[in-house]
CSV table of C-alpha atoms in Angstrom, one decimal:
chain,number,residue,atom,x,y,z
A,1054,LEU,CA,8.5,5.0,-18.8
A,1055,GLY,CA,11.5,3.7,-21.4
A,1056,ARG,CA,13.9,5.6,-19.1
A,1057,LEU,CA,12.1,3.9,-15.4
A,1058,ASN,CA,12.6,0.6,-16.8
A,1059,HIS,CA,16.0,1.4,-18.0
A,1060,LEU,CA,16.2,2.7,-14.8
A,1061,VAL,CA,14.7,-1.0,-13.1
A,1062,LYS,CA,17.0,-2.9,-15.3
A,1063,GLU,CA,20.6,-1.1,-14.3
A,1064,TRP,CA,19.0,-1.3,-10.5
A,1065,ILE,CA,18.1,-5.5,-11.2
A,1066,SER,CA,21.7,-6.1,-12.5
A,1067,GLU,CA,23.9,-3.3,-9.6
A,1068,LEU,CA,22.0,-5.6,-7.2
A,1069,GLY,CA,22.5,-9.0,-9.0
A,1070,GLU,CA,26.6,-7.5,-8.8
A,1071,SER,CA,26.5,-6.7,-5.2
A,1072,LYS,CA,24.8,-10.0,-4.0
A,1073,ASN,CA,28.0,-11.6,-5.5
A,1074,LEU,CA,25.4,-13.3,-8.2
A,1075,PRO,CA,27.1,-15.5,-11.5
A,1076,PRO,CA,28.0,-13.1,-14.4
A,1077,SER,CA,25.0,-15.3,-16.3
A,1078,VAL,CA,22.7,-14.7,-14.1
A,1079,VAL,CA,23.2,-11.0,-13.5
A,1080,ALA,CA,23.4,-10.6,-17.6
A,1081,ASN,CA,19.9,-12.9,-17.8
A,1082,GLY,CA,18.1,-11.2,-14.4
A,1083,GLY,CA,15.8,-9.7,-16.4
A,1084,GLY,CA,13.5,-6.5,-14.6
A,1085,LYS,CA,10.7,-4.7,-16.7
A,1086,ILE,CA,7.7,-3.0,-15.8
A,1087,PHE,CA,4.4,-2.9,-17.4
A,1088,THR,CA,0.9,-0.4,-16.6
A,1089,PHE,CA,-2.1,-0.8,-15.6
A,1090,GLY,CA,-5.3,0.8,-14.5
A,1091,SER,CA,-6.6,4.3,-16.2
A,1092,TYR,CA,-3.2,4.4,-18.7
A,1093,ARG,CA,-3.9,1.3,-19.7
A,1094,LEU,CA,-7.0,1.2,-20.3
A,1095,GLY,CA,-6.4,4.6,-22.6
A,1096,VAL,CA,-8.3,7.0,-19.9
A,1097,HIS,CA,-5.7,8.6,-18.5
A,1098,THR,CA,-6.0,12.5,-18.2
A,1099,LYS,CA,-3.3,14.8,-17.6
A,1100,GLY,CA,-2.2,15.3,-14.0
A,1101,ALA,CA,-3.1,11.7,-13.1
A,1102,ASP,CA,-0.9,9.3,-11.6
A,1103,ILE,CA,0.5,6.2,-13.8
A,1104,ASP,CA,0.4,2.9,-12.1
A,1105,VAL,CA,3.4,0.2,-12.4
A,1106,ALA,CA,4.2,-3.3,-12.5
A,1107,CYS,CA,7.6,-4.1,-11.2
A,1108,VAL,CA,8.3,-6.9,-12.5
A,1109,ALA,CA,11.6,-8.5,-10.4
A,1110,PRO,CA,13.7,-11.6,-10.5
A,1111,ARG,CA,14.2,-14.2,-7.3
A,1112,HIS,CA,17.1,-12.1,-6.3
A,1113,VAL,CA,15.4,-9.7,-5.4
A,1114,GLU,CA,14.1,-8.8,-2.2
A,1115,ARG,CA,11.5,-6.5,-1.0
A,1116,SER,CA,13.8,-4.9,1.1
A,1117,ASP,CA,16.1,-4.0,-1.4
A,1118,PHE,CA,12.4,-2.1,-4.1
A,1119,PHE,CA,12.2,0.0,-0.7
A,1120,GLN,CA,16.1,0.4,0.1
A,1121,SER,CA,18.7,0.0,-2.5
A,1122,PHE,CA,16.1,0.4,-5.3
A,1123,PHE,CA,14.5,3.7,-3.3
A,1124,GLU,CA,18.1,5.0,-2.7
A,1125,LYS,CA,18.6,4.8,-6.6
A,1126,LEU,CA,15.9,6.7,-7.2
A,1127,LYS,CA,16.4,9.7,-4.5
A,1128,ARG,CA,19.9,10.1,-7.0
A,1129,GLN,CA,17.8,10.6,-10.2
A,1130,GLU,CA,17.4,14.9,-11.2
A,1131,GLU,CA,14.3,14.5,-12.8
A,1132,ILE,CA,12.5,12.7,-9.2
A,1133,LYS,CA,11.1,14.3,-6.9
A,1134,LYS,CA,8.6,13.9,-4.2
A,1135,LEU,CA,9.4,10.6,-3.6
A,1136,ARG,CA,8.1,9.3,-1.3
A,1137,ALA,CA,7.6,5.2,0.3
A,1138,VAL,CA,4.4,3.3,1.2
A,1139,GLU,CA,5.0,0.4,2.8
A,1140,ASP,CA,2.3,-1.0,5.1
A,1141,ALA,CA,-0.3,-0.1,2.1
A,1142,TYR,CA,-2.7,-2.8,1.3
A,1143,VAL,CA,-0.4,-3.1,-1.8
A,1144,PRO,CA,3.0,-2.0,-0.9
A,1145,VAL,CA,3.8,1.2,-3.2
A,1146,VAL,CA,6.5,4.0,-3.7
A,1147,LYS,CA,5.4,7.2,-5.3
A,1148,PHE,CA,7.3,9.9,-7.2
A,1149,GLU,CA,6.7,12.7,-10.0
A,1150,PHE,CA,9.5,11.5,-12.8
A,1151,ASP,CA,10.0,14.8,-15.2
A,1152,GLY,CA,6.0,16.5,-13.3
A,1153,ILE,CA,4.6,12.9,-14.4
A,1154,GLU,CA,3.5,11.7,-11.0
A,1155,VAL,CA,4.3,7.7,-11.1
A,1156,SER,CA,3.0,5.2,-8.3
A,1157,ILE,CA,5.6,1.2,-8.8
A,1158,CYS,CA,4.8,-1.5,-7.0
A,1159,LEU,CA,6.7,-5.0,-6.8
A,1160,PHE,CA,6.2,-7.9,-7.7
A,1161,PHE,CA,8.7,-11.3,-8.2
A,1162,PHE,CA,8.6,-14.2,-10.9
A,1163,LYS,CA,10.4,-17.7,-11.4
A,1164,TRP,CA,11.5,-17.4,-14.6
A,1165,HIS,CA,14.2,-15.4,-16.3
A,1166,ARG,CA,12.4,-14.6,-18.7
A,1167,THR,CA,10.2,-11.7,-18.2
A,1168,ASP,CA,7.9,-11.7,-21.8
A,1169,LEU,CA,5.0,-12.5,-20.2
A,1170,TYR,CA,3.0,-13.2,-23.0
A,1171,LEU,CA,5.3,-16.1,-24.2
A,1172,LEU,CA,4.4,-17.9,-21.3
A,1173,PRO,CA,1.8,-21.0,-21.8
A,1174,GLY,CA,-1.7,-19.7,-20.0
A,1175,SER,CA,-1.9,-21.2,-16.8
A,1176,ALA,CA,2.0,-20.3,-15.8
A,1177,VAL,CA,0.8,-16.5,-16.3
A,1178,LEU,CA,-2.2,-17.0,-14.4
A,1179,GLN,CA,0.7,-18.0,-11.0
A,1180,LEU,CA,1.9,-14.3,-11.9
A,1181,PHE,CA,-0.8,-13.0,-9.3
A,1182,PHE,CA,0.8,-9.6,-9.5
A,1183,LEU,CA,-0.3,-9.8,-13.0
A,1184,THR,CA,-4.1,-8.9,-12.0
A,1185,GLY,CA,-3.5,-5.2,-12.6
A,1186,CYS,CA,-2.5,-5.6,-15.7
A,1187,ARG,CA,-5.0,-8.5,-16.8
A,1188,VAL,CA,-8.0,-7.3,-14.8
A,1189,THR,CA,-7.5,-3.8,-17.6
A,1190,ASP,CA,-6.7,-5.9,-20.9
A,1191,GLU,CA,-10.0,-8.6,-19.6
A,1192,ILE,CA,-12.0,-5.4,-19.7
A,1193,LEU,CA,-11.1,-4.1,-22.7
A,1194,HIS,CA,-12.2,-7.0,-24.3
A,1195,LEU,CA,-15.7,-7.5,-22.6
A,1196,VAL,CA,-16.9,-4.5,-23.9
A,1197,PRO,CA,-18.3,-4.4,-27.5
A,1198,ASN,CA,-16.8,-1.2,-28.3
A,1199,LYS,CA,-13.6,0.4,-27.6
A,1200,GLU,CA,-13.4,3.7,-28.5
A,1201,ASN,CA,-17.7,4.3,-26.8
A,1202,PHE,CA,-16.1,2.9,-23.7
A,1203,ARG,CA,-13.4,4.8,-22.9
A,1204,LEU,CA,-15.0,7.9,-23.9
A,1205,THR,CA,-17.7,7.0,-21.3
A,1206,LEU,CA,-15.3,6.0,-19.1
A,1207,ARG,CA,-14.0,9.5,-19.2
A,1208,ALA,CA,-17.1,11.6,-18.1
A,1209,VAL,CA,-18.0,8.8,-15.4
A,1210,LYS,CA,-14.8,9.9,-13.9
A,1211,LEU,CA,-15.0,13.4,-14.5
A,1212,TRP,CA,-18.2,13.5,-13.2
A,1213,ALA,CA,-17.0,11.3,-9.8
A,1214,LYS,CA,-14.4,13.2,-8.9
A,1215,ARG,CA,-16.1,16.9,-9.0
A,1216,ARG,CA,-19.2,15.3,-7.0
A,1217,GLY,CA,-16.2,14.1,-4.8
A,1218,ILE,CA,-17.1,10.4,-5.1
A,1219,TYR,CA,-13.4,8.9,-6.6
A,1220,SER,CA,-11.3,7.5,-4.0
A,1221,ASN,CA,-10.7,3.7,-3.9
A,1222,VAL,CA,-8.4,4.4,0.4
A,1223,LEU,CA,-11.1,6.1,0.8
A,1224,GLY,CA,-14.3,4.2,0.3
A,1225,PHE,CA,-15.7,5.1,-3.3
A,1226,LEU,CA,-15.5,4.8,-6.5
A,1227,GLY,CA,-11.7,3.8,-8.3
A,1228,GLY,CA,-10.5,3.5,-11.5
A,1229,VAL,CA,-11.3,-0.3,-12.0
A,1230,SER,CA,-14.7,0.0,-10.3
A,1231,CYS,CA,-15.5,2.7,-12.4
A,1232,ALA,CA,-14.3,0.5,-15.3
A,1233,VAL,CA,-15.9,-2.2,-14.8
A,1234,LEU,CA,-19.5,-0.2,-14.3
A,1235,VAL,CA,-19.1,1.4,-17.5
A,1236,ALA,CA,-18.2,-1.7,-19.2
A,1237,ARG,CA,-21.7,-3.4,-17.7
A,1238,THR,CA,-23.8,-0.3,-19.6
A,1239,CYS,CA,-21.6,-1.0,-22.6
A,1240,GLN,CA,-22.8,-5.0,-22.5
A,1241,LEU,CA,-26.4,-3.8,-21.3
A,1242,TYR,CA,-26.5,-1.3,-24.6
A,1243,PRO,CA,-24.5,-2.5,-27.3
A,1244,ASN,CA,-24.9,-0.5,-29.2
A,1245,ALA,CA,-25.3,2.9,-27.5
A,1246,LEU,CA,-23.2,5.4,-28.3
A,1247,ALA,CA,-21.4,7.4,-25.5
A,1248,SER,CA,-23.8,10.3,-24.9
A,1249,THR,CA,-26.6,7.4,-24.3
A,1250,LEU,CA,-24.3,5.4,-22.7
A,1251,VAL,CA,-23.4,8.0,-19.9
A,1252,ASN,CA,-27.3,8.5,-19.7
A,1253,LYS,CA,-28.2,4.5,-18.9
A,1254,PHE,CA,-25.3,4.4,-16.6
A,1255,PHE,CA,-27.0,6.9,-14.2
A,1256,LEU,CA,-30.2,4.9,-14.9
A,1257,VAL,CA,-29.1,1.2,-14.6
A,1258,PHE,CA,-26.7,1.8,-11.0
A,1259,SER,CA,-29.6,4.9,-9.7
A,1260,GLU,CA,-31.5,1.5,-9.2
A,1261,TRP,CA,-29.5,-1.0,-8.9
A,1262,GLU,CA,-30.1,-3.8,-6.1
A,1263,TRP,CA,-26.7,-3.8,-3.9
A,1264,PRO,CA,-25.2,-6.1,-2.9
A,1265,ARG,CA,-26.0,-7.6,-5.2
A,1266,PRO,CA,-22.9,-7.6,-7.5
A,1267,VAL,CA,-21.6,-6.1,-10.5
A,1268,LEU,CA,-20.2,-8.9,-12.7
A,1269,LEU,CA,-19.3,-9.0,-16.2
A,1270,LYS,CA,-18.5,-12.1,-17.1
A,1271,GLN,CA,-19.1,-15.9,-15.2
A,1272,GLN,CA,-17.1,-16.6,-12.4
A,1273,GLU,CA,-14.2,-18.5,-13.7
A,1274,GLU,CA,-12.4,-22.6,-12.3
A,1275,SER,CA,-8.6,-23.2,-12.0
A,1276,ASN,CA,-6.8,-25.4,-9.7
A,1277,LEU,CA,-4.4,-22.3,-8.7
A,1278,ASN,CA,-6.8,-22.0,-6.0
A,1279,LEU,CA,-6.2,-18.9,-5.2
A,1280,PRO,CA,-8.9,-16.7,-2.7
A,1281,VAL,CA,-11.6,-15.3,-4.9
A,1282,TRP,CA,-14.8,-13.1,-4.2
A,1283,ASP,CA,-17.1,-15.8,-3.3
A,1284,PRO,CA,-19.9,-15.2,-0.2
A,1285,ARG,CA,-21.2,-18.7,-0.5
A,1286,VAL,CA,-17.7,-19.5,0.4
A,1287,ASN,CA,-16.4,-16.9,2.3
A,1288,PRO,CA,-17.8,-15.3,5.0
A,1289,SER,CA,-16.2,-12.1,5.1
A,1290,ASP,CA,-17.3,-11.7,1.8
A,1291,ARG,CA,-21.0,-11.9,2.6
A,1292,TYR,CA,-20.2,-8.2,4.5
A,1293,HIS,CA,-19.5,-6.2,1.4
A,1294,VAL,CA,-22.1,-3.3,0.8
A,1295,MET,CA,-21.4,-2.3,-2.6
A,1296,PRO,CA,-19.3,-5.8,-4.6
A,1297,ILE,CA,-17.9,-4.7,-7.8
A,1298,ILE,CA,-16.2,-7.6,-9.0
A,1299,THR,CA,-12.7,-7.9,-11.2
A,1300,PRO,CA,-13.3,-9.9,-14.6
A,1301,ALA,CA,-10.2,-11.9,-14.2
A,1302,TYR,CA,-9.2,-14.7,-12.2
A,1303,PRO,CA,-8.6,-14.3,-9.4
A,1304,GLN,CA,-11.8,-12.3,-9.4
A,1305,GLN,CA,-11.7,-10.0,-6.8
A,1306,ASN,CA,-14.7,-7.0,-5.1
A,1307,SER,CA,-12.5,-3.9,-6.2
A,1308,THR,CA,-14.8,-1.5,-3.3
A,1309,TYR,CA,-14.1,-4.1,-0.5
A,1310,ASN,CA,-13.4,-0.7,1.5
A,1311,VAL,CA,-16.9,1.1,0.9
A,1312,SER,CA,-19.4,1.3,3.7
A,1313,THR,CA,-23.0,1.5,4.3
A,1314,SER,CA,-22.4,5.5,4.7
A,1315,THR,CA,-19.9,6.0,1.6
A,1316,ARG,CA,-22.9,3.1,-0.5
A,1317,ALA,CA,-25.4,5.6,0.4
A,1318,VAL,CA,-23.7,9.5,-0.7
A,1319,MET,CA,-22.8,7.4,-4.0
A,1320,VAL,CA,-26.2,6.2,-4.5
A,1321,GLU,CA,-27.4,9.6,-4.0
A,1322,GLU,CA,-25.4,10.8,-6.4
A,1323,PHE,CA,-26.3,7.7,-9.2
A,1324,ARG,CA,-30.4,9.9,-8.2
A,1325,HIS,CA,-29.1,12.8,-8.8
A,1326,GLY,CA,-27.4,12.3,-12.0
A,1327,LYS,CA,-30.2,10.5,-13.5
A,1328,ALA,CA,-32.0,13.3,-12.2
A,1329,VAL,CA,-29.9,16.2,-14.0
A,1330,LEU,CA,-30.2,14.3,-17.2
A,1331,VAL,CA,-33.6,13.5,-17.2
A,1332,SER,CA,-34.5,17.2,-16.6
A,1333,PHE,CA,-31.3,18.5,-18.2
A,1334,GLU,CA,-30.6,21.0,-15.4
A,1335,GLY,CA,-27.1,22.5,-16.5
A,1336,ILE,CA,-24.6,22.3,-13.2
A,1337,SER,CA,-21.5,24.8,-14.0
A,1338,SER,CA,-18.0,23.2,-12.9
A,1339,PRO,CA,-17.9,25.5,-9.4
A,1340,GLU,CA,-21.6,24.3,-8.1
A,1341,LEU,CA,-20.2,20.7,-8.8
A,1342,GLY,CA,-16.8,21.6,-7.3
A,1343,CYS,CA,-18.2,23.2,-3.6
A,1344,TYR,CA,-21.3,20.9,-3.7
A,1345,PHE,CA,-19.8,19.0,-0.8
A,1346,PHE,CA,-19.9,22.2,1.6
A,1347,PHE,CA,-23.7,22.5,1.1
A,1348,SER,CA,-23.9,19.4,1.8
A,1349,SER,CA,-24.0,19.0,5.5
A,1350,ARG,CA,-25.0,21.0,8.4
A,1351,HIS,CA,-22.0,19.7,10.8
A,1352,TYR,CA,-18.6,18.7,10.1
A,1353,ILE,CA,-15.4,16.9,11.6
A,1354,VAL,CA,-11.8,18.8,10.0
A,1355,LEU,CA,-9.0,16.3,9.9
A,1356,THR,CA,-4.6,17.5,10.0
A,1357,ALA,CA,-2.0,16.5,9.4
A,1358,SER,CA,1.4,18.3,10.3
A,1359,ALA,CA,4.8,17.8,9.6
A,1360,SER,CA,7.9,19.6,10.5
A,1361,THR,CA,9.3,19.0,7.5
A,1362,LYS,CA,8.4,18.6,3.9
A,1363,GLU,CA,9.7,15.1,3.8
A,1364,HIS,CA,7.8,13.7,6.6
A,1365,HIS,CA,5.2,15.4,5.3
A,1366,LEU,CA,4.6,13.5,2.2
A,1367,GLU,CA,4.9,9.9,4.2
A,1368,TRP,CA,2.7,11.3,7.2
A,1369,ILE,CA,0.0,12.3,4.9
A,1370,GLY,CA,-0.1,8.5,2.9
A,1371,LEU,CA,-0.1,6.2,6.1
A,1372,VAL,CA,-2.9,9.2,7.6
A,1373,GLU,CA,-5.1,9.4,4.0
A,1374,SER,CA,-5.1,5.4,4.7
A,1375,LYS,CA,-6.9,5.3,7.2
A,1376,ILE,CA,-9.6,7.8,7.4
A,1377,ARG,CA,-11.5,4.6,6.0
A,1378,VAL,CA,-11.5,2.9,9.7
A,1379,LEU,CA,-12.0,6.8,11.1
A,1380,VAL,CA,-15.1,7.1,8.6
A,1381,GLY,CA,-16.6,3.4,10.0
A,1382,ASN,CA,-16.5,3.7,13.5
A,1383,LEU,CA,-18.3,7.1,13.1
A,1384,GLU,CA,-20.6,5.7,11.1
A,1385,ARG,CA,-21.3,2.4,14.1
A,1386,ASN,CA,-22.2,4.9,16.3
A,1387,GLU,CA,-26.1,5.2,17.0
A,1388,PHE,CA,-26.9,9.4,16.4
A,1389,ILE,CA,-25.3,9.0,12.8
A,1390,SER,CA,-26.5,8.2,9.7
A,1391,ILE,CA,-23.5,9.0,6.4
A,1392,ALA,CA,-20.2,10.3,7.8
A,1393,HIS,CA,-18.8,11.5,4.3
A,1394,VAL,CA,-15.4,11.5,3.5
A,1395,LYS,CA,-14.3,14.6,0.5
A,1396,PRO,CA,-11.7,13.1,-1.0
A,1397,GLN,CA,-9.6,15.8,-2.2
A,1398,SER,CA,-7.8,17.2,0.7
A,1399,PHE,CA,-6.9,21.2,1.3
A,1400,PRO,CA,-3.9,22.6,2.4
A,1401,GLY,CA,-3.9,24.1,5.7
A,1402,SER,CA,-3.8,27.9,6.3
A,1403,ARG,CA,-0.9,30.2,6.6
A,1404,GLU,CA,-1.6,30.9,10.5
A,1405,LEU,CA,-2.1,26.7,10.8
A,1406,CYS,CA,1.3,26.1,8.6
A,1407,LYS,CA,3.1,28.5,11.7
A,1408,GLN,CA,2.2,27.2,14.0
A,1409,SER,CA,2.3,22.8,13.0
A,1410,GLY,CA,4.7,23.0,9.9
A,1411,TYR,CA,3.4,21.4,6.9
A,1412,VAL,CA,-0.3,20.5,7.4
A,1413,SER,CA,-2.6,19.0,4.9
A,1414,MET,CA,-6.5,19.1,6.2
A,1415,TRP,CA,-9.3,16.8,5.0
A,1416,PHE,CA,-13.1,17.5,5.8
A,1417,LEU,CA,-16.0,15.1,7.2
A,1418,GLY,CA,-19.3,15.6,6.8
A,1419,ILE,CA,-21.8,14.5,9.4
A,1420,VAL,CA,-25.5,13.8,9.0
A,1421,PHE,CA,-27.3,12.2,12.5
A,1422,ARG,CA,-30.1,10.8,12.4
A,1423,LYS,CA,-33.5,12.0,13.7
A,1424,VAL,CA,-35.0,11.5,17.2
A,1425,GLU,CA,-38.3,11.1,18.1
A,1426,ASN,CA,-39.3,13.2,20.6
A,1427,ALA,CA,-35.7,14.9,21.7
A,1428,GLU,CA,-35.6,18.2,20.7
A,1429,SER,CA,-31.6,18.2,21.1
A,1430,VAL,CA,-29.6,15.3,21.7
A,1431,ASN,CA,-26.3,15.2,23.2
A,1432,VAL,CA,-23.5,13.5,21.3
A,1433,ASP,CA,-19.9,12.8,22.2
A,1434,LEU,CA,-17.8,12.0,19.5
A,1435,THR,CA,-14.5,12.3,21.5
A,1436,CYS,CA,-14.0,8.2,22.1
A,1437,VAL,CA,-14.1,7.7,19.0
A,1438,ILE,CA,-11.8,10.7,17.3
A,1439,GLN,CA,-9.0,10.2,20.2
A,1440,SER,CA,-8.9,6.0,19.6
A,1441,PHE,CA,-8.2,7.1,16.4
A,1442,LYS,CA,-5.7,9.5,16.8
A,1443,ASP,CA,-4.0,7.2,19.5
């Protein structure tokens, strides 16, 4: 992180010089990186990526980030698998830095100074980009025992990954939503140890009356007029099926990607987890890993291929970010009750790679509704699949 921070400052100085800014502006331009998410919470695991916010002064533009900074990263020997995802909800550059996965996004500030914690409170709030960092800090502030919270969250994240319901982009639980659910459990049982909190987590959320929102504190009001999650004011918020609300202003729904299908899958997993804990049934890791492939009778395989390794890295990022659109279209079909995508992608077979180059595959389990008084029903998904491909 120290080396990455140095690279960012170096890039901002070089950019200032290339734009013929006065030497004083270049010298005091600043630039800094901040971590957020699992790493900042202290619950990151081996192989997990580090989420980083790059704070840059006003002479830096978005195009600079995806051009000159991207080129600078390309020239670093220790950086591998570099790719940009410009069209995502939060535009991001991803890469491996000495074997560590890093996701970095760019934000701007209007001050020359980057020591954000010395700024007055209202000024910090105006830095909308700091939401991720502030949400993390606020969650830690709101739990009664940080160590019990961290240990419980590690267990819950491991469970969610093993059961195939950990992927914010695909409409399942993400890091923030897991943290909020565990933090709420900690608030409800402030004196419980981690082992008890895991048990209570499944007890609480297997019975939760969705779409009632999960809140860690009452929503704040502010004169900054930033958009906050509020179904009384925003009609679109009324359609969120599983709202888990971030605690720091401006409060947002961390699960806006969740659909009726993915919620149904997650609720069933909460109930299954509760049943396992109640009956003390042990489940081995292999069984957890392959459960998905026994959960449905029908599957759709989505393949994404490219002729070069570099193109493949960019292409699968785009395809993965759109899979939730396919899931949404499938679940609108009158004969489909659940469309469940496994978050983990798989490499293509040797034969497939010979034909198409570099290949990644995702599997979607389909559960069809039972149709009364019908021996068989012909369900045509050609239109749905073709429109997604187009």
